[in-house]
């Protein structure tokens, strides 16, 4: 069955960097666009970034543009999010989510999430 | 694009007909999805393209609307439906979610 396994979360100091990863299985990874969505403790959902199925196009939320980089390795069925210049407001559970073939598609399958905590 | 949901929370009873509304700050055609999230759980896709039910989702859930105004309706609330519901537009980058509606 489809499985998304996020990893790399943890406690990181403000202004530092962290990479989170999402390893997928049971899923034709290289066919679909992929997203990162985050949820701060007790808050709603916030869309973070998208990468097209071939890695050619990336889009970002204004809150992370210039600090975060989304990438993928289709040979490893893995999605990444490199987070730089972390701030307290980046503290959240980060979900890896599948999209569609087209970038303008709904979000379909969600991973379990990985918690990133930014400390001062 | 700003997505505004109303109400932010409300109380309901099993068997009630429930309606949640979502308004987009500009037209998004039918590029709208609804997600359900139960406490401590991962969000789940309910409806996409404003009115298409995701496979496996009970038929008591329905969605309608296009342009800027959308609704999610639960025809007969069941105990397992007490959760938070989010709308999301995927018409224009950056994509955006509504603030959520908690059904208590």
JSON list of N, CA and C in Angstrom, two decimals, chain B residues 71-104:
[
{"chain": "B", "resi": 71, "resn": "UNK", "atom": "N", "xyz": [-19.57, 25.29, -0.44]},
{"chain": "B", "resi": 71, "resn": "UNK", "atom": "CA", "xyz": [-20.11, 24.71, 0.78]},
{"chain": "B", "resi": 71, "resn": "UNK", "atom": "C", "xyz": [-19.76, 23.23, 0.86]},
{"chain": "B", "resi": 72, "resn": "UNK", "atom": "N", "xyz": [-19.57, 22.80, 2.09]},
{"chain": "B", "resi": 72, "resn": "UNK", "atom": "CA", "xyz": [-19.45, 21.39, 2.43]},
{"chain": "B", "resi": 72, "resn": "UNK", "atom": "C", "xyz": [-20.67, 21.04, 3.26]},
{"chain": "B", "resi": 73, "resn": "UNK", "atom": "N", "xyz": [-21.38, 20.01, 2.88]},
{"chain": "B", "resi": 73, "resn": "UNK", "atom": "CA", "xyz": [-22.58, 19.59, 3.61]},
{"chain": "B", "resi": 73, "resn": "UNK", "atom": "C", "xyz": [-22.42, 18.15, 4.09]},
{"chain": "B", "resi": 74, "resn": "UNK", "atom": "N", "xyz": [-22.78, 17.94, 5.33]},
{"chain": "B", "resi": 74, "resn": "UNK", "atom": "CA", "xyz": [-22.90, 16.57, 5.87]},
{"chain": "B", "resi": 74, "resn": "UNK", "atom": "C", "xyz": [-24.39, 16.37, 6.13]},
{"chain": "B", "resi": 75, "resn": "UNK", "atom": "N", "xyz": [-24.99, 15.44, 5.40]},
{"chain": "B", "resi": 75, "resn": "UNK", "atom": "CA", "xyz": [-26.46, 15.34, 5.40]},
{"chain": "B", "resi": 75, "resn": "UNK", "atom": "C", "xyz": [-27.02, 14.82, 6.71]},
{"chain": "B", "resi": 76, "resn": "UNK", "atom": "N", "xyz": [-26.28, 13.93, 7.36]},
{"chain": "B", "resi": 76, "resn": "UNK", "atom": "CA", "xyz": [-26.77, 13.33, 8.61]},
{"chain": "B", "resi": 76, "resn": "UNK", "atom": "C", "xyz": [-25.54, 13.01, 9.44]},
{"chain": "B", "resi": 77, "resn": "UNK", "atom": "N", "xyz": [-25.21, 13.92, 10.35]},
{"chain": "B", "resi": 77, "resn": "UNK", "atom": "CA", "xyz": [-23.94, 13.85, 11.09]},
{"chain": "B", "resi": 77, "resn": "UNK", "atom": "C", "xyz": [-23.84, 12.56, 11.89]},
{"chain": "B", "resi": 78, "resn": "UNK", "atom": "N", "xyz": [-22.71, 11.87, 11.72]},
{"chain": "B", "resi": 78, "resn": "UNK", "atom": "CA", "xyz": [-22.43, 10.66, 12.49]},
{"chain": "B", "resi": 78, "resn": "UNK", "atom": "C", "xyz": [-21.37, 10.96, 13.54]},
{"chain": "B", "resi": 79, "resn": "UNK", "atom": "N", "xyz": [-21.24, 10.07, 14.52]},
{"chain": "B", "resi": 79, "resn": "UNK", "atom": "CA", "xyz": [-20.30, 10.32, 15.63]},
{"chain": "B", "resi": 79, "resn": "UNK", "atom": "C", "xyz": [-18.87, 10.47, 15.13]},
{"chain": "B", "resi": 80, "resn": "UNK", "atom": "N", "xyz": [-18.54, 9.74, 14.07]},
{"chain": "B", "resi": 80, "resn": "UNK", "atom": "CA", "xyz": [-17.17, 9.80, 13.54]},
{"chain": "B", "resi": 80, "resn": "UNK", "atom": "C", "xyz": [-16.89, 11.06, 12.74]},
{"chain": "B", "resi": 81, "resn": "UNK", "atom": "N", "xyz": [-17.90, 11.91, 12.55]},
{"chain": "B", "resi": 81, "resn": "UNK", "atom": "CA", "xyz": [-17.73, 13.12, 11.76]},
{"chain": "B", "resi": 81, "resn": "UNK", "atom": "C", "xyz": [-17.33, 14.33, 12.62]},
{"chain": "B", "resi": 82, "resn": "UNK", "atom": "N", "xyz": [-17.30, 14.16, 13.93]},
{"chain": "B", "resi": 82, "resn": "UNK", "atom": "CA", "xyz": [-16.88, 15.27, 14.78]},
{"chain": "B", "resi": 82, "resn": "UNK", "atom": "C", "xyz": [-15.37, 15.44, 14.58]},
{"chain": "B", "resi": 83, "resn": "UNK", "atom": "N", "xyz": [-15.01, 16.56, 13.97]},
{"chain": "B", "resi": 83, "resn": "UNK", "atom": "CA", "xyz": [-13.64, 16.75, 13.49]},
{"chain": "B", "resi": 83, "resn": "UNK", "atom": "C", "xyz": [-13.50, 18.20, 13.04]},
{"chain": "B", "resi": 84, "resn": "UNK", "atom": "N", "xyz": [-12.32, 18.54, 12.55]},
{"chain": "B", "resi": 84, "resn": "UNK", "atom": "CA", "xyz": [-12.10, 19.83, 11.91]},
{"chain": "B", "resi": 84, "resn": "UNK", "atom": "C", "xyz": [-12.10, 19.65, 10.40]},
{"chain": "B", "resi": 85, "resn": "UNK", "atom": "N", "xyz": [-12.61, 20.65, 9.72]},
{"chain": "B", "resi": 85, "resn": "UNK", "atom": "CA", "xyz": [-12.72, 20.61, 8.26]},
{"chain": "B", "resi": 85, "resn": "UNK", "atom": "C", "xyz": [-12.03, 21.84, 7.66]},
{"chain": "B", "resi": 86, "resn": "UNK", "atom": "N", "xyz": [-11.25, 21.60, 6.61]},
{"chain": "B", "resi": 86, "resn": "UNK", "atom": "CA", "xyz": [-10.50, 22.67, 5.96]},
{"chain": "B", "resi": 86, "resn": "UNK", "atom": "C", "xyz": [-10.81, 22.69, 4.46]},
{"chain": "B", "resi": 87, "resn": "UNK", "atom": "N", "xyz": [-11.02, 23.88, 3.93]},
{"chain": "B", "resi": 87, "resn": "UNK", "atom": "CA", "xyz": [-11.07, 24.03, 2.47]},
{"chain": "B", "resi": 87, "resn": "UNK", "atom": "C", "xyz": [-9.69, 24.48, 2.00]},
{"chain": "B", "resi": 88, "resn": "UNK", "atom": "N", "xyz": [-9.41, 24.25, 0.73]},
{"chain": "B", "resi": 88, "resn": "UNK", "atom": "CA", "xyz": [-8.12, 24.60, 0.16]},
{"chain": "B", "resi": 88, "resn": "UNK", "atom": "C", "xyz": [-8.27, 24.89, -1.32]},
{"chain": "B", "resi": 89, "resn": "UNK", "atom": "N", "xyz": [-7.69, 26.00, -1.76]},
{"chain": "B", "resi": 89, "resn": "UNK", "atom": "CA", "xyz": [-7.71, 26.32, -3.19]},
{"chain": "B", "resi": 89, "resn": "UNK", "atom": "C", "xyz": [-6.40, 25.87, -3.83]},
{"chain": "B", "resi": 90, "resn": "UNK", "atom": "N", "xyz": [-6.53, 25.31, -5.03]},
{"chain": "B", "resi": 90, "resn": "UNK", "atom": "CA", "xyz": [-5.33, 24.91, -5.79]},
{"chain": "B", "resi": 90, "resn": "UNK", "atom": "C", "xyz": [-5.39, 25.48, -7.20]},
{"chain": "B", "resi": 91, "resn": "UNK", "atom": "N", "xyz": [-5.95, 26.68, -7.29]},
{"chain": "B", "resi": 91, "resn": "UNK", "atom": "CA", "xyz": [-6.08, 27.38, -8.58]},
{"chain": "B", "resi": 91, "resn": "UNK", "atom": "C", "xyz": [-4.85, 28.24, -8.86]},
{"chain": "B", "resi": 92, "resn": "UNK", "atom": "N", "xyz": [-4.34, 28.88, -7.82]},
{"chain": "B", "resi": 92, "resn": "UNK", "atom": "CA", "xyz": [-3.28, 29.88, -7.98]},
{"chain": "B", "resi": 92, "resn": "UNK", "atom": "C", "xyz": [-2.23, 29.69, -6.89]},
{"chain": "B", "resi": 93, "resn": "UNK", "atom": "N", "xyz": [-0.96, 29.79, -7.30]},
{"chain": "B", "resi": 93, "resn": "UNK", "atom": "CA", "xyz": [0.11, 29.73, -6.30]},
{"chain": "B", "resi": 93, "resn": "UNK", "atom": "C", "xyz": [0.29, 31.11, -5.66]},
{"chain": "B", "resi": 94, "resn": "UNK", "atom": "N", "xyz": [0.60, 31.16, -4.36]},
{"chain": "B", "resi": 94, "resn": "UNK", "atom": "CA", "xyz": [0.69, 30.01, -3.46]},
{"chain": "B", "resi": 94, "resn": "UNK", "atom": "C", "xyz": [-0.68, 29.44, -3.10]},
{"chain": "B", "resi": 95, "resn": "UNK", "atom": "N", "xyz": [-0.76, 28.12, -3.06]},
{"chain": "B", "resi": 95, "resn": "UNK", "atom": "CA", "xyz": [-1.99, 27.48, -2.62]},
{"chain": "B", "resi": 95, "resn": "UNK", "atom": "C", "xyz": [-2.30, 27.95, -1.20]},
{"chain": "B", "resi": 96, "resn": "UNK", "atom": "N", "xyz": [-3.57, 27.83, -0.79]},
{"chain": "B", "resi": 96, "resn": "UNK", "atom": "CA", "xyz": [-3.93, 28.32, 0.54]},
{"chain": "B", "resi": 96, "resn": "UNK", "atom": "C", "xyz": [-5.10, 27.53, 1.10]},
{"chain": "B", "resi": 97, "resn": "UNK", "atom": "N", "xyz": [-5.09, 27.40, 2.43]},
{"chain": "B", "resi": 97, "resn": "UNK", "atom": "CA", "xyz": [-6.15, 26.73, 3.17]},
{"chain": "B", "resi": 97, "resn": "UNK", "atom": "C", "xyz": [-7.01, 27.77, 3.88]},
{"chain": "B", "resi": 98, "resn": "UNK", "atom": "N", "xyz": [-8.26, 27.39, 4.13]},
{"chain": "B", "resi": 98, "resn": "UNK", "atom": "CA", "xyz": [-9.08, 28.16, 5.04]},
{"chain": "B", "resi": 98, "resn": "UNK", "atom": "C", "xyz": [-8.61, 27.91, 6.47]},
{"chain": "B", "resi": 99, "resn": "UNK", "atom": "N", "xyz": [-9.13, 28.71, 7.39]},
{"chain": "B", "resi": 99, "resn": "UNK", "atom": "CA", "xyz": [-8.70, 28.62, 8.77]},
{"chain": "B", "resi": 99, "resn": "UNK", "atom": "C", "xyz": [-9.24, 27.41, 9.52]},
{"chain": "B", "resi": 100, "resn": "UNK", "atom": "N", "xyz": [-10.19, 26.71, 8.92]},
{"chain": "B", "resi": 100, "resn": "UNK", "atom": "CA", "xyz": [-10.73, 25.50, 9.55]},
{"chain": "B", "resi": 100, "resn": "UNK", "atom": "C", "xyz": [-12.05, 25.74, 10.25]},
{"chain": "B", "resi": 101, "resn": "UNK", "atom": "N", "xyz": [-12.85, 24.69, 10.30]},
{"chain": "B", "resi": 101, "resn": "UNK", "atom": "CA", "xyz": [-14.13, 24.69, 11.02]},
{"chain": "B", "resi": 101, "resn": "UNK", "atom": "C", "xyz": [-14.17, 23.46, 11.90]},
{"chain": "B", "resi": 102, "resn": "UNK", "atom": "N", "xyz": [-14.32, 23.67, 13.20]},
{"chain": "B", "resi": 102, "resn": "UNK", "atom": "CA", "xyz": [-14.35, 22.55, 14.13]},
{"chain": "B", "resi": 102, "resn": "UNK", "atom": "C", "xyz": [-15.80, 22.22, 14.45]},
{"chain": "B", "resi": 103, "resn": "UNK", "atom": "N", "xyz": [-16.21, 20.99, 14.19]},
{"chain": "B", "resi": 103, "resn": "UNK", "atom": "CA", "xyz": [-17.57, 20.53, 14.49]},
{"chain": "B", "resi": 103, "resn": "UNK", "atom": "C", "xyz": [-17.50, 19.78, 15.82]},
{"chain": "B", "resi": 104, "resn": "UNK", "atom": "N", "xyz": [-18.16, 20.37, 16.83]},
{"chain": "B", "resi": 104, "resn": "UNK", "atom": "CA", "xyz": [-18.07, 19.80, 18.18]},
{"chain": "B", "resi": 104, "resn": "UNK", "atom": "C", "xyz": [-19.42, 19.19, 18.60]}
]
